[in-house]
PDB file of C-alpha atoms in Angstrom:
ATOM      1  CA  UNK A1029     -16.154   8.870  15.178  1.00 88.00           C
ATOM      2  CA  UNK A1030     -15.299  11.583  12.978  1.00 89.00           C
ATOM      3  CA  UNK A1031     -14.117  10.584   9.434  1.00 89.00           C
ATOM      4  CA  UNK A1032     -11.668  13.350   9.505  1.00 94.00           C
ATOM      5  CA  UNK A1033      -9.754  11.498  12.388  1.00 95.00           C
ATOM      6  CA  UNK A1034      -8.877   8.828  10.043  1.00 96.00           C
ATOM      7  CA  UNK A1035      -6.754  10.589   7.982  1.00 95.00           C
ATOM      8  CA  UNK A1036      -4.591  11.530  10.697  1.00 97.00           C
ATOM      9  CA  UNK A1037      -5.198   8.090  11.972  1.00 98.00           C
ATOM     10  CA  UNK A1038      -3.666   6.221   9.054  1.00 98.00           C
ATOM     11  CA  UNK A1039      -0.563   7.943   8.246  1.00 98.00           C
ATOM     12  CA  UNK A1040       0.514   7.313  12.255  1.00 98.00           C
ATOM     13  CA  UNK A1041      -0.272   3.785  12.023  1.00 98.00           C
ATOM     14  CA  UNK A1042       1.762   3.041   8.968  1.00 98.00           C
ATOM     15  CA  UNK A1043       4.553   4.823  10.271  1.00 98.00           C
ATOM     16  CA  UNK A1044       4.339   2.970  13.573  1.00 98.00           C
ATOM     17  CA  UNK A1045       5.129  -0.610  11.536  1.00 98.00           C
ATOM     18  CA  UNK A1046       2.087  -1.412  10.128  1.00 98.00           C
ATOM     19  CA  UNK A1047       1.944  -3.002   7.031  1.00 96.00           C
ATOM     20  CA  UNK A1048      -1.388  -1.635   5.630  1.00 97.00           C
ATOM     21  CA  UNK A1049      -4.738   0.195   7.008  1.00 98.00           C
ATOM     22  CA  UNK A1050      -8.281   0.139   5.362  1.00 98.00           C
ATOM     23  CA  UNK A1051     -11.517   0.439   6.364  1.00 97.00           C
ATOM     24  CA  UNK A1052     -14.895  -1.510   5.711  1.00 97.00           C
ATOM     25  CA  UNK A1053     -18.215  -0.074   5.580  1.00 96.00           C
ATOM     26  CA  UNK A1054     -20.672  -2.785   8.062  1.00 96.00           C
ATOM     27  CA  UNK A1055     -23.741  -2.803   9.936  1.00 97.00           C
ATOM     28  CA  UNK A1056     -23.340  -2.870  13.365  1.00 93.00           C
ATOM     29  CA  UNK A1057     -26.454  -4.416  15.823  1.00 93.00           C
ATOM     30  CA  UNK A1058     -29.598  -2.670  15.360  1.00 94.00           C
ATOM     31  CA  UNK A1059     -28.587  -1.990  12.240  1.00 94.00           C
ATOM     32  CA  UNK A1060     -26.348   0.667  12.619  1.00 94.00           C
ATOM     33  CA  UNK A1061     -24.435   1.994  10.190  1.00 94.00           C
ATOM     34  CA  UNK A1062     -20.680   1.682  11.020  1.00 92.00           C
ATOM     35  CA  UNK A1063     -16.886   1.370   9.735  1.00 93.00           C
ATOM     36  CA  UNK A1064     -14.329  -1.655  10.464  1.00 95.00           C
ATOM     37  CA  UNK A1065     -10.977  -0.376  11.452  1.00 97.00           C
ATOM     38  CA  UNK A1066      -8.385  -3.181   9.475  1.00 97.00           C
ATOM     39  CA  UNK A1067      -4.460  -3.188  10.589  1.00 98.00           C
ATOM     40  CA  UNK A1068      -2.409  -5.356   9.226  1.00 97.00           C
ATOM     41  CA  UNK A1069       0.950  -5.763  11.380  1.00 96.00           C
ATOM     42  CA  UNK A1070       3.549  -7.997  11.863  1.00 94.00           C
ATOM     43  CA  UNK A1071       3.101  -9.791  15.961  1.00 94.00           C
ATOM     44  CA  UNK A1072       6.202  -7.749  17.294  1.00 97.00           C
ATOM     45  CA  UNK A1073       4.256  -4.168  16.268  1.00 97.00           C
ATOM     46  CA  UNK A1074       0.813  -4.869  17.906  1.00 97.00           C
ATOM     47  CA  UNK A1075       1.113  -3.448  21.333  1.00 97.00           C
ATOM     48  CA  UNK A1076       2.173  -0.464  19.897  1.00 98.00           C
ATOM     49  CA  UNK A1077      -0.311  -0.374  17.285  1.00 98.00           C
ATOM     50  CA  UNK A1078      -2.911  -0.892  19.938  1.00 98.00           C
ATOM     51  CA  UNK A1079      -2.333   1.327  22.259  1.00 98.00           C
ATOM     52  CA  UNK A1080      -2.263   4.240  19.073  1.00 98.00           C
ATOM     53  CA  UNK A1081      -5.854   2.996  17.885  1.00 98.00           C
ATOM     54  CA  UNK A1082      -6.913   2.948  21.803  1.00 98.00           C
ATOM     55  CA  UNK A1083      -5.222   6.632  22.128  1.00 98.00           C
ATOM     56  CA  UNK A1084      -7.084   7.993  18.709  1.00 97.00           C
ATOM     57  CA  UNK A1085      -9.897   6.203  18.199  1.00 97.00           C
ATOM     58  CA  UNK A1086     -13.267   6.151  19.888  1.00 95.00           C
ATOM     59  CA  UNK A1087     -13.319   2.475  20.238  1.00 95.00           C
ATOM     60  CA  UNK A1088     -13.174   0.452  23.187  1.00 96.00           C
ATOM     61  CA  UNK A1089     -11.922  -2.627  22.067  1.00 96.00           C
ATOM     62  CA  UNK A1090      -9.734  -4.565  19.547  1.00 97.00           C
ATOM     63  CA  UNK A1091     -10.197  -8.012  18.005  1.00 96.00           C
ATOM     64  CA  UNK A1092      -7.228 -10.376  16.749  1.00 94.00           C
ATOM     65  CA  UNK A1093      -6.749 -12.626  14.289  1.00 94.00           C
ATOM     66  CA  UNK A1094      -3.942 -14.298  12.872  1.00 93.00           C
ATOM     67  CA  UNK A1095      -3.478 -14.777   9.054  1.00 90.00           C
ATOM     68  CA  UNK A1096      -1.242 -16.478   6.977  1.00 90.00           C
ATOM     69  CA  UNK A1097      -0.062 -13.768   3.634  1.00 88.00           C
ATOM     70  CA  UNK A1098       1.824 -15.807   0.380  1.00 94.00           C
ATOM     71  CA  UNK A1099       3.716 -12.918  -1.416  1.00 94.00           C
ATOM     72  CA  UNK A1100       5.710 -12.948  -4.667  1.00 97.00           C
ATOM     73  CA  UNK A1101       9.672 -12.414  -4.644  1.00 97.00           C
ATOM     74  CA  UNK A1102      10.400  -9.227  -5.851  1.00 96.00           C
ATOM     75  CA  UNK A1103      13.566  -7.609  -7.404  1.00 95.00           C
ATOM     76  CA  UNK A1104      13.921  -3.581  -7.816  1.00 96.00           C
ATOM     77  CA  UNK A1105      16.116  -2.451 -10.704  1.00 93.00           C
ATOM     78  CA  UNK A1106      16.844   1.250 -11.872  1.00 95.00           C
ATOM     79  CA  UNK A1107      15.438   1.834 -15.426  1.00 94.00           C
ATOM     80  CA  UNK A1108      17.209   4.532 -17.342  1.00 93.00           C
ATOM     81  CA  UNK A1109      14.335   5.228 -19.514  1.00 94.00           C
ATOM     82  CA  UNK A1110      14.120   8.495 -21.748  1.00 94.00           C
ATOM     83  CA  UNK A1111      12.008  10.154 -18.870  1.00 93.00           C
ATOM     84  CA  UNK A1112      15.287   9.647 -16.414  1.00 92.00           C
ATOM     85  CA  UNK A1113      16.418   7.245 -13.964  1.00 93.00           C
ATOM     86  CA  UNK A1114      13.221   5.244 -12.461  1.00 96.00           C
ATOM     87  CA  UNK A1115      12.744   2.259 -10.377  1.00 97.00           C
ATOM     88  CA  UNK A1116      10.989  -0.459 -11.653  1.00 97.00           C
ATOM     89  CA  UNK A1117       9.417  -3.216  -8.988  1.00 96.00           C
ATOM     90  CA  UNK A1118       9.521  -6.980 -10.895  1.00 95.00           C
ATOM     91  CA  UNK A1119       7.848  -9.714  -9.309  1.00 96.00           C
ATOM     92  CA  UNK A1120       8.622 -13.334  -9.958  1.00 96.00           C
ATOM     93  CA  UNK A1121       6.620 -17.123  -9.358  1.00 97.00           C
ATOM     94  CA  UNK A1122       9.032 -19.949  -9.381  1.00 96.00           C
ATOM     95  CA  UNK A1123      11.269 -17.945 -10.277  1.00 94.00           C
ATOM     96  CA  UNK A1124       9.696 -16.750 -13.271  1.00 95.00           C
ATOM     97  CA  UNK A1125       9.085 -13.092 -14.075  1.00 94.00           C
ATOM     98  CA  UNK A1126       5.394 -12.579 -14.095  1.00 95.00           C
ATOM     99  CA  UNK A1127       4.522  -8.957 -13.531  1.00 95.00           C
ATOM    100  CA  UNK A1128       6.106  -5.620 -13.206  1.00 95.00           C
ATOM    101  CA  UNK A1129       5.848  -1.875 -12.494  1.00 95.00           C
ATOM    102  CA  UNK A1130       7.253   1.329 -12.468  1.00 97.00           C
ATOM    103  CA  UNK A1131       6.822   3.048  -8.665  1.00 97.00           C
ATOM    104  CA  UNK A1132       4.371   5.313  -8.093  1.00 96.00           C
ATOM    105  CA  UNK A1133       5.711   8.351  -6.409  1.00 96.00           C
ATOM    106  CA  UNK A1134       8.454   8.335  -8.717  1.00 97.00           C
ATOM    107  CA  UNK A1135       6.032   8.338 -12.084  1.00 96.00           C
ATOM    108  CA  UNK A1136       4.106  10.721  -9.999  1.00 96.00           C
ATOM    109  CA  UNK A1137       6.906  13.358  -9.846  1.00 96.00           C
ATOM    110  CA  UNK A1138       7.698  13.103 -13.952  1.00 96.00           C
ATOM    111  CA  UNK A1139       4.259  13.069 -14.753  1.00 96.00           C
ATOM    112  CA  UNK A1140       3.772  16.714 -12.890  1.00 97.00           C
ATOM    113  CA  UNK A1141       7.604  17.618 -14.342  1.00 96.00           C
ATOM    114  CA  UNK A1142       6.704  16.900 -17.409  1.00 95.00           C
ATOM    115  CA  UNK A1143       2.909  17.960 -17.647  1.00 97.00           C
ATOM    116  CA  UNK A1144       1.908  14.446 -18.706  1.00 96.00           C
ATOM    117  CA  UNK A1145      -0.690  12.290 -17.570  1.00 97.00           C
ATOM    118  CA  UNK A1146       0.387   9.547 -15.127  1.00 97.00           C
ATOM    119  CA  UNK A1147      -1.351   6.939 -17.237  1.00 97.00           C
ATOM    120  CA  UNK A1148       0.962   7.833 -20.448  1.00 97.00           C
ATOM    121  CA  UNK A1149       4.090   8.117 -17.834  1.00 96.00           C
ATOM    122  CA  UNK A1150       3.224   4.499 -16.777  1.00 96.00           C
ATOM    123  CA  UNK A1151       2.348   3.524 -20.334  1.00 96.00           C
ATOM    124  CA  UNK A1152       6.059   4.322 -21.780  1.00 96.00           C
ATOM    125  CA  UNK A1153       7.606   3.254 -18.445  1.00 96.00           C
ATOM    126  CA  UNK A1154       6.108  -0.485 -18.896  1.00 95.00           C
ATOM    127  CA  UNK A1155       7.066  -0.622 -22.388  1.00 95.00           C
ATOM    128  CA  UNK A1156      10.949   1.003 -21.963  1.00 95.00           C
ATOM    129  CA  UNK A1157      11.477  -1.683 -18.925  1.00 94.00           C
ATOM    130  CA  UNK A1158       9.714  -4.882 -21.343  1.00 92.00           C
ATOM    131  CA  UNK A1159      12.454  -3.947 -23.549  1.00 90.00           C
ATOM    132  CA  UNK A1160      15.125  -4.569 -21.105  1.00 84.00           C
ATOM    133  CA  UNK A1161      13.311  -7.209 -19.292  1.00 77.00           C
ATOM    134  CA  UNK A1162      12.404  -9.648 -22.261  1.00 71.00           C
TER     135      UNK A1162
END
């Protein structure tokens, strides 16, 4: 299949409900090279999801698997940092904070407003919401 198709392919299966999309490069019998289609869904999307990889895909059949995910709590809170109003994602084990991070798109849109790099946006982001966090 055309490697083209999967970036149309991707953006219609995330909208569809699933909750990621990747791809792994394998060797396929007779050592052919080949790529693994990954969705990961929740059970109630995967008929759906199906029948879009059946519709827009060349392949002829799907495999299942069920898998167990652990995932962090998370809190959003609005930072109003000296680059404007920007959401910051915090993520907490036992109830402790352990990580955080300003969203992408959002540091995405100052960094071209600005004419910054996204690294620096992300940089003074982490630091402004450390202050408030700690």
């Amino acid at each position: 299949m055309s490697g083209e198709i999967y970036s149309y392919l991707f953006p219609k299966l995330l909208a569809a409900g699933a909750r990621d999309v990747y791809l792994t490069n394998i060797m396929m019998k007779k050592n052919r090279p080949a790529q693994k289609l990954t969705v990961l869904s929740p059970a109630e999307k995967q008929q759906e999801l199906e029948e879009i990889i059946f519709k827009e895909t060349t392949t002829l059949g799907i495999r299942h698997r069920e898998v167990k995910r652990s995932c962090l709590e998370r809190k959003y809170f609005e930072l109003d940092s000296t680059m404007g109003k920007v959401t910051i994602k915090a993520a907490y084990y036992e109830g402790k904070l352990i990580k955080y991070s300003p969203e992408y798109e959002e540091c995405k849109e100052i960094a071209a407003r600005e004419r910054v790099r996204l690294q620096d946006v992300y940089d003074l982001l982490k630091k402004e919401a450390a202050e408030q966090l700690f």
